[in-house]
Coordinates of C-alpha atoms and ligand atoms in Angstrom, one line a residue:
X1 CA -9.6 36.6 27.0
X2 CA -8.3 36.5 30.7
X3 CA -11.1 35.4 33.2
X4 CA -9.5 34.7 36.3
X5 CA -6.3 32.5 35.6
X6 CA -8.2 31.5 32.4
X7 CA -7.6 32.0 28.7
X8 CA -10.7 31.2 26.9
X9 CA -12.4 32.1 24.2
X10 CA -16.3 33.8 23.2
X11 CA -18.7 31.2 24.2
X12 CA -20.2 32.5 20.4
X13 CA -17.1 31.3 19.2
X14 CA -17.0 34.3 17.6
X15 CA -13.8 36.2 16.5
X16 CA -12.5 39.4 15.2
X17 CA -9.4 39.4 12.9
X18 CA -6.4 41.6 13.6
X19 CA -5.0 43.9 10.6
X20 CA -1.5 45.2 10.5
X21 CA -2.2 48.9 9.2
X22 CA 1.3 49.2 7.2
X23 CA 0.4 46.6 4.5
X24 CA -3.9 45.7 5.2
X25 CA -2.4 41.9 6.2
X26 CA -4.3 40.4 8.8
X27 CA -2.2 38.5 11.3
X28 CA -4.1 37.3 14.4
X29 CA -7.3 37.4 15.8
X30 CA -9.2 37.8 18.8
X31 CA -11.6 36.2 20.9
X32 CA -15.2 38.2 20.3
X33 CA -16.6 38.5 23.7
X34 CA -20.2 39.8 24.5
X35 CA -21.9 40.0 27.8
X36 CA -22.1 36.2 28.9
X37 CA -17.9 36.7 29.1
X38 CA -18.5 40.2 30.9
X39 CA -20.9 38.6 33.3
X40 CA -18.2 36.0 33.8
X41 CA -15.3 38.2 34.5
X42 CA -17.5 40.5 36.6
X43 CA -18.1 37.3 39.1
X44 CA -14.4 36.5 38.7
X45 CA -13.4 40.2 39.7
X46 CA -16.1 40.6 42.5
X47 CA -14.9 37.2 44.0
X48 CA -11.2 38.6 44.0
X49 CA -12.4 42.0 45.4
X50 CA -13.5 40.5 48.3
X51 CA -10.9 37.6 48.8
X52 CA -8.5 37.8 51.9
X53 CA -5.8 37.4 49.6
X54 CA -6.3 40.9 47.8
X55 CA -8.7 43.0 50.5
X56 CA -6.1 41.6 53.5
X57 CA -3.1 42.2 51.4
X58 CA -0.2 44.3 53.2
X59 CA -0.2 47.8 51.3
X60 CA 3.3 47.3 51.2
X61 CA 3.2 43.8 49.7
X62 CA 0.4 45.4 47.1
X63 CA 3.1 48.0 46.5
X64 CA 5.9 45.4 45.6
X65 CA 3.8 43.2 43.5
X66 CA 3.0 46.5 41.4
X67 CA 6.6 47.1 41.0
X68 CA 6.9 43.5 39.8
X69 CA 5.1 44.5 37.1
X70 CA 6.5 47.1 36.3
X71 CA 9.8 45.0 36.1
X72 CA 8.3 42.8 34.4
X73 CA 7.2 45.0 31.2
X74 CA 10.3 46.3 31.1
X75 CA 12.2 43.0 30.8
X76 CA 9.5 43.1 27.7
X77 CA 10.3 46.1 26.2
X78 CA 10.9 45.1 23.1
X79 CA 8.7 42.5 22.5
X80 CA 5.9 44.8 23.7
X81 CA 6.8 47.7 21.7
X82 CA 7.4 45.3 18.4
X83 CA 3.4 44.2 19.2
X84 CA 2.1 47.6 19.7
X85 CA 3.7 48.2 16.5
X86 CA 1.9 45.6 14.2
X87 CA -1.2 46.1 15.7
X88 CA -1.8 50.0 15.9
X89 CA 0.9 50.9 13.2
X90 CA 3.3 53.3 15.1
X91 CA 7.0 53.6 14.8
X92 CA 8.1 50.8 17.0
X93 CA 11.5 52.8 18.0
X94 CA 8.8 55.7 19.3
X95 CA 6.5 53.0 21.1
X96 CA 9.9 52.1 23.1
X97 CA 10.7 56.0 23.9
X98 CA 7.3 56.5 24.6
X99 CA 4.3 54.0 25.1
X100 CA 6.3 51.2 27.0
X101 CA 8.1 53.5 29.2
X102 CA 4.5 55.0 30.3
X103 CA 3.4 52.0 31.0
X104 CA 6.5 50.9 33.4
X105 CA 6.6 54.6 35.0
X106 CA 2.9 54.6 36.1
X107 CA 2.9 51.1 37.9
X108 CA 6.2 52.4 39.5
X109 CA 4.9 55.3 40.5
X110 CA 1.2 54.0 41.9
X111 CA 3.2 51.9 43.5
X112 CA 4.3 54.0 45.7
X113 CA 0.8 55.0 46.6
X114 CA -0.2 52.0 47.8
X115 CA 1.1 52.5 51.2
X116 CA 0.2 56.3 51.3
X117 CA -3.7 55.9 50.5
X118 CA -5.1 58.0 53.9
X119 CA -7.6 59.5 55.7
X120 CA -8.4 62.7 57.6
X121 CA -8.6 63.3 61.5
X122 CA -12.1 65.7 61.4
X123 CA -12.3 68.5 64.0
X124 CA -15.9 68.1 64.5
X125 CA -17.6 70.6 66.6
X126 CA -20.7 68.3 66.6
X127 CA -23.1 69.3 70.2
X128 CA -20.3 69.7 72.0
X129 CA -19.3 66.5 73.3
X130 CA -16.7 64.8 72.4
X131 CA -15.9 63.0 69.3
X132 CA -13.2 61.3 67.4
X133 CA -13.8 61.5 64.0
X134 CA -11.7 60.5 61.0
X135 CA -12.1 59.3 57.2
X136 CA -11.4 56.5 55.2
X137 CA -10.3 55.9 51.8
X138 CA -11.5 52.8 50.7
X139 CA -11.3 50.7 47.3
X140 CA -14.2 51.7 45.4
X141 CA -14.8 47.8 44.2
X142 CA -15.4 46.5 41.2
X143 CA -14.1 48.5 37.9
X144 CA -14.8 48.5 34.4
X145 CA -12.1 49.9 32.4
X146 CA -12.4 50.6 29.1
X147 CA -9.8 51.9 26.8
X148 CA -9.1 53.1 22.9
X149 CA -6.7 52.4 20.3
X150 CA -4.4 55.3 19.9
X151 CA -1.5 53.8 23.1
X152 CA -3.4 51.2 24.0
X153 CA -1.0 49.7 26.3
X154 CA -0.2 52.6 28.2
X155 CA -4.3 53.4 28.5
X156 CA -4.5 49.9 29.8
X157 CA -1.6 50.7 32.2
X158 CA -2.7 53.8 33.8
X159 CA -6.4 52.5 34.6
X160 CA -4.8 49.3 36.0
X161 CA -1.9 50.1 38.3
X162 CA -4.3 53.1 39.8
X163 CA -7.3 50.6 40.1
X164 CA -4.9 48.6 41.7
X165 CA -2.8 50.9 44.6
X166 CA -6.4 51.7 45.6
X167 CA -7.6 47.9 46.2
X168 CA -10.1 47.5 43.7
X169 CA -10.2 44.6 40.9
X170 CA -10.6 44.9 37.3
X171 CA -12.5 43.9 34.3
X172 CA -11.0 45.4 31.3
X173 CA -11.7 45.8 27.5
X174 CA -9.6 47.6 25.3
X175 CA -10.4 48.5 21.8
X176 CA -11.6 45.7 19.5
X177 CA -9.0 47.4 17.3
X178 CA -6.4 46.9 18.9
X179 CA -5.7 44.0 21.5
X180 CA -2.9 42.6 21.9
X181 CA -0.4 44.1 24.2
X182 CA -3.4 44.2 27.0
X183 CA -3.3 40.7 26.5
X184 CA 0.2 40.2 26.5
X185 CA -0.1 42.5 29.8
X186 CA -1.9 40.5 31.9
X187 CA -0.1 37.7 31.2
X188 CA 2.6 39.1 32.1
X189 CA 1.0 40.2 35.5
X190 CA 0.0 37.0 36.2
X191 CA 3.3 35.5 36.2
X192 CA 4.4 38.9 38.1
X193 CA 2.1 37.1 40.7
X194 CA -1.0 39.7 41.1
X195 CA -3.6 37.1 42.4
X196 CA -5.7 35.1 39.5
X197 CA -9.5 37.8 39.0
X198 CA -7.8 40.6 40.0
X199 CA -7.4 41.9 36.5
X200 CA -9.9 40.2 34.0
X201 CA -9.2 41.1 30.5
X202 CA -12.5 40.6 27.7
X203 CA -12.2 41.5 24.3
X204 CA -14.3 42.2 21.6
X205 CA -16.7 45.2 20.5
X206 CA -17.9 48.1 22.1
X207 CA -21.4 47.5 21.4
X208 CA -21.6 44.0 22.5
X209 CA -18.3 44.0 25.2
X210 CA -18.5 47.4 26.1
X211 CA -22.1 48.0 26.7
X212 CA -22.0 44.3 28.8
X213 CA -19.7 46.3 31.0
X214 CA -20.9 49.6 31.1
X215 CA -24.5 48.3 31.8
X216 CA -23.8 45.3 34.3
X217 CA -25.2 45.8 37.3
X218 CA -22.3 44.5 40.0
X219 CA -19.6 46.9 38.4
X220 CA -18.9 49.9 41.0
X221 CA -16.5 52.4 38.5
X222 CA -16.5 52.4 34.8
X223 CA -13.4 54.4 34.1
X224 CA -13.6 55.4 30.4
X225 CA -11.0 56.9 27.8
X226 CA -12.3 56.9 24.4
X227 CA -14.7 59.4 22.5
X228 CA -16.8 62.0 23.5
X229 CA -20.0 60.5 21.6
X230 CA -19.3 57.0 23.4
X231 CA -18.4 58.8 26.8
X232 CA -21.7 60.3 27.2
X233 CA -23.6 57.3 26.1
X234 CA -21.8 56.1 29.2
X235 CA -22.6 59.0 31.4
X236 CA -26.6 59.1 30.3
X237 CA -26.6 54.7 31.1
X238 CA -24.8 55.3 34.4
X239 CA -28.0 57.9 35.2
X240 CA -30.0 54.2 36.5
X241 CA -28.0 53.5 39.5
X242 CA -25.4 56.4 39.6
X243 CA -22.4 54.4 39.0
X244 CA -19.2 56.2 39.5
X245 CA -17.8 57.2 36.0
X246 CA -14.8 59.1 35.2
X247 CA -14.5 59.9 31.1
X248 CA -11.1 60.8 29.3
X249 CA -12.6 61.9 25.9
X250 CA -11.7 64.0 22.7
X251 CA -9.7 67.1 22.2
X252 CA -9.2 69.8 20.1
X253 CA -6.1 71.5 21.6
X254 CA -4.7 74.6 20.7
X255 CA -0.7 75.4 20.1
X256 CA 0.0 79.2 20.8
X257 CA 2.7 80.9 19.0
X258 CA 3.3 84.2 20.8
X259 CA 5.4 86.6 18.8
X260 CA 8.3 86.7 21.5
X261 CA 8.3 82.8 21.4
X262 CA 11.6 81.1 20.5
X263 CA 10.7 79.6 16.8
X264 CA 13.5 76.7 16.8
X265 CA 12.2 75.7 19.3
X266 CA 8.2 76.2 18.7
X267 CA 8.3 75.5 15.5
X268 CA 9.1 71.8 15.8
X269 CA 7.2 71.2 18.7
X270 CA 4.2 72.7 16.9
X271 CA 4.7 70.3 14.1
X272 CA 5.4 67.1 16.4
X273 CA 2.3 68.1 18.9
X274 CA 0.1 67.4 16.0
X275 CA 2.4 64.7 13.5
X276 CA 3.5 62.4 16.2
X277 CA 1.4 59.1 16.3
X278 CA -0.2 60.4 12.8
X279 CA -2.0 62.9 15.1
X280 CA -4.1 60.2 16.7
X281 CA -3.3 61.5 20.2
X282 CA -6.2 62.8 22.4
X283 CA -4.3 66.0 23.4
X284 CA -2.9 66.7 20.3
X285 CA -1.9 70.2 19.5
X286 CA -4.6 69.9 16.2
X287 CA -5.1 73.6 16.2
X288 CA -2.3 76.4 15.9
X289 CA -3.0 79.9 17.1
X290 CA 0.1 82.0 15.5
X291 CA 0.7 85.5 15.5
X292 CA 0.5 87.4 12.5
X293 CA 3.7 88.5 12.3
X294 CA 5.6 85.2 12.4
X295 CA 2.7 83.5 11.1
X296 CA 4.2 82.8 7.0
X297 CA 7.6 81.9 8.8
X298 CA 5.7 79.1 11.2
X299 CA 3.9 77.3 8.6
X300 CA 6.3 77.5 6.2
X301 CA 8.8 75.9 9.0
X302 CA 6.1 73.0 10.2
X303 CA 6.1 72.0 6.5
X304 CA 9.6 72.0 6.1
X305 CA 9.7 69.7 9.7
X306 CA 6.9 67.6 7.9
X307 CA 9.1 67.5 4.6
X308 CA 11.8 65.4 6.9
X309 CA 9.7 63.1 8.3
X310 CA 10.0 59.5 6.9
X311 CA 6.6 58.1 6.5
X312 CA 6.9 54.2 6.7
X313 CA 6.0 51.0 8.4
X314 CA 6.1 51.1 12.1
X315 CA 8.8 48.6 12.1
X316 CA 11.2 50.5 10.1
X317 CA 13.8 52.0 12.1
X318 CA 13.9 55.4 10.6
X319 CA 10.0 56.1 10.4
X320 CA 8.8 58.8 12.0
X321 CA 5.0 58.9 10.9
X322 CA 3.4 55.5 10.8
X323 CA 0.0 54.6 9.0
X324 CA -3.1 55.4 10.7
X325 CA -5.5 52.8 12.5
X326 CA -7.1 51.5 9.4
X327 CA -9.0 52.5 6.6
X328 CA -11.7 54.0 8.5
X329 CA -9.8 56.1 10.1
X330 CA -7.6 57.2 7.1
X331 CA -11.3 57.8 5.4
X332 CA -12.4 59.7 8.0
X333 CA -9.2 61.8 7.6
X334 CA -9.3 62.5 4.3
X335 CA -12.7 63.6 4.7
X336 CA -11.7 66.4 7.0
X337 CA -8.9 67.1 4.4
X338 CA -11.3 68.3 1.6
X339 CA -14.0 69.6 4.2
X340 CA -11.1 72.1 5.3
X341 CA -10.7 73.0 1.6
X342 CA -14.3 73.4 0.7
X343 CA -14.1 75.8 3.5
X344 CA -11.4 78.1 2.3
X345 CA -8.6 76.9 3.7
X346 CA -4.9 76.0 2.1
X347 CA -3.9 72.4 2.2
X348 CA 0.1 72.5 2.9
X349 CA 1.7 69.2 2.7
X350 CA 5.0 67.6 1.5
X351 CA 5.4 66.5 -2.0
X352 CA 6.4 62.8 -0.8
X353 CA 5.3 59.6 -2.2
X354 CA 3.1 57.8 0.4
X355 CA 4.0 53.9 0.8
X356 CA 1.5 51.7 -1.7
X357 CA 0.4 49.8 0.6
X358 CA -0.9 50.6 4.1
X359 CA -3.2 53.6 5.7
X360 CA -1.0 56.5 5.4
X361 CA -1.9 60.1 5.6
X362 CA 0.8 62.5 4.4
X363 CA 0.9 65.3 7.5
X364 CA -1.2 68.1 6.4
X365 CA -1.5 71.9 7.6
X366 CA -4.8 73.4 6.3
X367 CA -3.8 77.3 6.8
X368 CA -6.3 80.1 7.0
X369 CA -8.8 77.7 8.8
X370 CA -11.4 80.2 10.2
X371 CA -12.9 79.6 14.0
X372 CA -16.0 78.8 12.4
X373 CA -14.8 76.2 10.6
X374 CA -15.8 72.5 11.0
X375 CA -11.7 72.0 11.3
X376 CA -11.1 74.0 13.4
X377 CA -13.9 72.9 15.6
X378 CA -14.6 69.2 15.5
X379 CA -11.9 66.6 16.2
X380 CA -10.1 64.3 13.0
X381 CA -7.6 62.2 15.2
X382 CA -4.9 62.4 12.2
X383 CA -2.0 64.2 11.3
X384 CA -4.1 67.6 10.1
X385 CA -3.3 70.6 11.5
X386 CA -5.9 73.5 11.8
X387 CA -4.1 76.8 11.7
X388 CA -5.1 80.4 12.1
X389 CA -3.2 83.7 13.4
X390 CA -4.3 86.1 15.8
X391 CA -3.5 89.7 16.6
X392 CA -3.5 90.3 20.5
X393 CA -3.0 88.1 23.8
X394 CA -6.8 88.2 24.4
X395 CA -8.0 87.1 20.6
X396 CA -5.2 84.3 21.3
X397 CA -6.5 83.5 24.7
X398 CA -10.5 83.8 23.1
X399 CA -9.8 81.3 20.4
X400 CA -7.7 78.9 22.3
X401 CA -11.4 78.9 24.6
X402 CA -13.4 78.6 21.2
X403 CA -14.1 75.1 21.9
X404 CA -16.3 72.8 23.3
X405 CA -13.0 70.4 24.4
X406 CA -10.4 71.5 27.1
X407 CA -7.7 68.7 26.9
X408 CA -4.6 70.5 26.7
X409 CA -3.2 73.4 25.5
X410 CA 0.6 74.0 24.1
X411 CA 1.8 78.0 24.9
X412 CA 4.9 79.3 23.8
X413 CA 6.2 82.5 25.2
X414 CA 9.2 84.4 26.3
X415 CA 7.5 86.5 28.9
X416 CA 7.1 84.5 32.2
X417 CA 4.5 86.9 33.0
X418 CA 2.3 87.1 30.2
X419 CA 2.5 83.0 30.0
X420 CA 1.6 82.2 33.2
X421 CA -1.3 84.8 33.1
X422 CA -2.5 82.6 29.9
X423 CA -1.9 79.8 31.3
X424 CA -4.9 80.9 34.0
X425 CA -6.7 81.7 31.4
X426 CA -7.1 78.5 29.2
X427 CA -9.8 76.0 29.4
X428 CA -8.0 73.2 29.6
X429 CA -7.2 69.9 31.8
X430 CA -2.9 70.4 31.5
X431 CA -0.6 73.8 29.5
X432 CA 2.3 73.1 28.9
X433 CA 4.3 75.9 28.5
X434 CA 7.3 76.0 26.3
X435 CA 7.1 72.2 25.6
X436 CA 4.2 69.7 24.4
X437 CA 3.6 66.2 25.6
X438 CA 4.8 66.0 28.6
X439 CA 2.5 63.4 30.0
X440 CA 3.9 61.9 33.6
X441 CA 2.5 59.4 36.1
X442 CA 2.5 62.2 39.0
X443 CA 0.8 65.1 36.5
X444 CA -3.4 64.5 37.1
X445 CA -4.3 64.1 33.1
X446 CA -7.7 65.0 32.1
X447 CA -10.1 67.6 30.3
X448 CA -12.7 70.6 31.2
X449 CA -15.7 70.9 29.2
X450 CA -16.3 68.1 26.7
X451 CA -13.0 66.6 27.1
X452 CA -14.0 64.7 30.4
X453 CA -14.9 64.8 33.9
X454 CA -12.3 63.5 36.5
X455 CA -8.6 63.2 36.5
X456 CA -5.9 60.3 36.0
X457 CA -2.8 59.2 37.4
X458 CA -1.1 61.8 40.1
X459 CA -2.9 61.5 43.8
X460 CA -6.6 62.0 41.8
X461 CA -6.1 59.7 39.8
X462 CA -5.6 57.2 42.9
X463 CA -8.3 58.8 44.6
X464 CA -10.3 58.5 41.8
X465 CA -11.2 54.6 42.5
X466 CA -11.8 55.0 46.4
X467 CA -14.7 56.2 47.8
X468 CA -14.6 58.6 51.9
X469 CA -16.1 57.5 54.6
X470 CA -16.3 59.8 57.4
X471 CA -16.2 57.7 60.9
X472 CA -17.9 59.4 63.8
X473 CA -17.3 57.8 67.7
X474 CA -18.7 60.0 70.3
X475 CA -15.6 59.4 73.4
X476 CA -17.9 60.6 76.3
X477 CA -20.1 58.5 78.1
Ligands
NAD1 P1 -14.2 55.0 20.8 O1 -15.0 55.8 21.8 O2 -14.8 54.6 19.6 O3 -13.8 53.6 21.6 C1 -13.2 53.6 22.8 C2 -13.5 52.3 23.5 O4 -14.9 52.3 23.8 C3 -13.2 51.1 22.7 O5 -12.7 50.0 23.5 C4 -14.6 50.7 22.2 O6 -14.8 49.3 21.9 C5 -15.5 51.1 23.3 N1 -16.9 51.4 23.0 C6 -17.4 51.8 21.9 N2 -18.8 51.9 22.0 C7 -19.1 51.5 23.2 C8 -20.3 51.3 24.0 N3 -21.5 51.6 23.4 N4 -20.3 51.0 25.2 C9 -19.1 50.7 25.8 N5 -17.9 50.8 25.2 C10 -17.9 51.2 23.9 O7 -12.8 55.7 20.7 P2 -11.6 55.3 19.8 O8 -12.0 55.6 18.4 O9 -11.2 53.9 20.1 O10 -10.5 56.3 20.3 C11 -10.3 57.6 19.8 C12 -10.9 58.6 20.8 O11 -10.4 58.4 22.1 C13 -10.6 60.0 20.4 O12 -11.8 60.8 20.5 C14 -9.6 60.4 21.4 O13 -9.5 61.8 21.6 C15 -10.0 59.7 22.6 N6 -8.9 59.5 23.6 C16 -9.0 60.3 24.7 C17 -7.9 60.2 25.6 C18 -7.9 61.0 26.9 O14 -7.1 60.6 27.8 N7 -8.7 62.0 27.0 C19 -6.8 59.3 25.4 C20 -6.8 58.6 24.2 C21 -7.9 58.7 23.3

């Protein structure tokens, strides 16, 4: 763990092994932390906060020690991408096209923002006489971050670099699951020279780690992206003192096939929006809405994409679907698998021979999933795709809504009109229209409903960890 400039371990003693998903080896481990290492950090982070070094920094030197690290992770690319690899299980070529790059982009981008962080001249009408008024964004303090498995380095990213261009410090834990590029991050950052309790870094579980943090009295923000049971366990502790919490949590998002839609190119999409990462992405595209009268050609065309996908280890050049997690999660998978069948649905999937070893999930459509259906409603985070057709715009636009998440939502459709009219219509936090997963430093990312309550990266995400002041001087005498 990182508190301050130090590396140290649980005072416990305590540790967590690491597995590499692909073959069930274990190959590091991790420090357990609890809550005498959160306390700790949080001292570390609140010392840092308030430090001339940080709080009388030069926004424009804040802004070029940010883009030293973003230099800095991509001089570690590789190496980066190779650990992300072993320790969640994804393709490592797709962790370099994808998770690193994110990574770099968003402290690039924030920052930019670190000199552009402003307040408002206020008109105030006031009694008559005459005042200047004005805000003030200022850091918001002390954050707890707390971040998931599925890209954990680019989750660790985007809640740093934004804490960060706003002022504030940060005590981060990512998932016990999955550790080791946030590690490998901060060292990085340290040696990219961001001052020593600036970013703390505890591991260890969410129940011991996690709860320290969410519950610790001297930590302003808990910025949380994770699931939607744990998020509002978050939201009901932060009730006691009203401590700012913003929550990225769990989707269920719809791909809509409209029957003027171009199929070469919704048809792969449809079946990458839901197989990439072995469907363990919070926006995923894990339900397809299709119209009748392309629907046969669609599924028969996402199986045939799911047919030429190599499923592998992550560090095999050619694999396109990696294992899952771990065994939990390819449990909890399965589980869904034969749920969707008991319920009437059709499970499609490629004949191929899953590796022997290793958490793999052959991608699977389950077609003629009905709305009521527990697959179609609740979230599996694997590569299962929930798919059902629909007759008219509004039944497509009705069962997209049929959901208690609003991450995203994938539309395609010929007719400008009719797609940007959806696109109104949709419950969701981001549409993409005509593509899927575009996910971009300057795009606010979050969910309506269920999915989450604030936005990241783009100005709100920025904004996000400072708090307005308004100033009022009265001018006359
Ligand atoms: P999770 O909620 O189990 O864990 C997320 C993090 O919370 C981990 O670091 C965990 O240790 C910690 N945690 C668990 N219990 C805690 C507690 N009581 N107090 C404090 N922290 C606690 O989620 P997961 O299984 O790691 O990740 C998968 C979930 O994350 C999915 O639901 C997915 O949709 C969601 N997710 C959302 C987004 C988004 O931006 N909306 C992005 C990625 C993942």
């Amino acid at each position: 763990m990182l508190i301050g400039q130090d590396w140290c371990d649980a005072q416990s003693g305590e540790r967590l092994d690491v597995e590499n998903p692909a073959n069930g080896e274990i190959f590091a481990s991790i420090a357990a932390g609890g809550a005498a290492e959160i306390d700790a950090a949080v001292k570390v982070a609140r010392k840092a906060f308030e430090s001339a070094e940080w709080a009388k920094m030069r926004p424009i030197d804040r802004s070029r020690l940010l883009e030293q690290v973003a230099l800095k992770i991509e001089a570690h690319a590789d190496e980066l991408a190779l650990l992300e690899s072993y320790d969640n299980g994804k393709p490592k070529h797709l962790a370099m096209m994808v998770d690193v790059p994110a990574a770099v982009e968003v402290f690039r981008y924030m920052a930019g923002w670190c000199t552009k962080i402003y307040g408002k001249t206020l008109p105030v009408s006031g009694d008559g006489r005459q005042y200047h008024a004005y805000t003030l964004r200022q850091p918001i303090g002390v954050v707890g971050a707390i971040v998931p498995w599925n890209y954990p380095l680019s989750m660790a990213a985007w809640k740093i670099a934004s804490a960060l261009a706003a002022g504030c410090t940060v005590v981060l834990k990512p998932s016990e699951v999955t550790s080791l590029t946030t590690l490998r991050l901060a060292e990085l950052m340290l040696e990219a020279g961001v001052p020593p309790g600036v970013l703390n870094i505890v591991t260890g579980v969410g129940e011991k780690a996690g709860e320290a943090l969410i519950t610790h009295p001297d930590v302003d923000k808990i910025a949380f992206t994770g699931s939607t049971p744990v998020g509002k366990h978050i939201l009901r502790s932060s009730a006691n003192d009203l401590r700012r919490v913003s929550l990225e949590l769990g989707g269920k998002s719809p791909t809509i096939i409209m029957p003027d839609a171009d199929l070469d190119k919704a048809i792969p999409d449809a079946a990458m929006a839901i197989f990439f990462n072995s469907g363990q992405t919070c926006f995923a595209g894990s339900r397809l809405l299709c119209h009748e009268s392309i629907y046969d050609d669609v599924i028969a065309g996402i199986n045939e994409v799911a047919r030429n996908l190599p499923i592998g280890p992550g560090q095999d050049a050619n694999t396109m679907i990696g294992p899952v997690v771990n065994k939990k999660q390819r449990e909890r998978i399965e589980s869904y698998i034969k749920i969707g069948q008991e319920e009437g649905a059709e499970a499609i999937s490629p004949d191929a021979e899953l590796p022997g070893q290793g958490y793999f999930v052959k991608p699977t459509i389950l077609s003629g999933a009905t709305e009521q259906s527990r697959v179609f409603n609740e979230e599996i985070f694997g590569p299962v795709l929930a798919a059902t057709k629909f007759s008219t715009e509004e039944e497509a636009i009705r069962l997209a809504n049929k959901s208690r998440f609003g991450l995203g939502a994938n539309l395609y459709c010929k007719n400008v009109k009719t797609a940007h009219k959806m696109a109104a219509a949709i419950h969701a936090g981001t549409v993409w229209i005509n593509t899927y997963f575009v996910v971009d430093s300057a795009m606010p990312f979050g969910g309506f409903k269920e999915s989450g309550i604030g936005r990241e990266v783009g100005d709100e995400g920025v904004l996000m960890f400072t708090e307005s002041k308004s100033v009022c001087a009265l001018l006359d005498d």
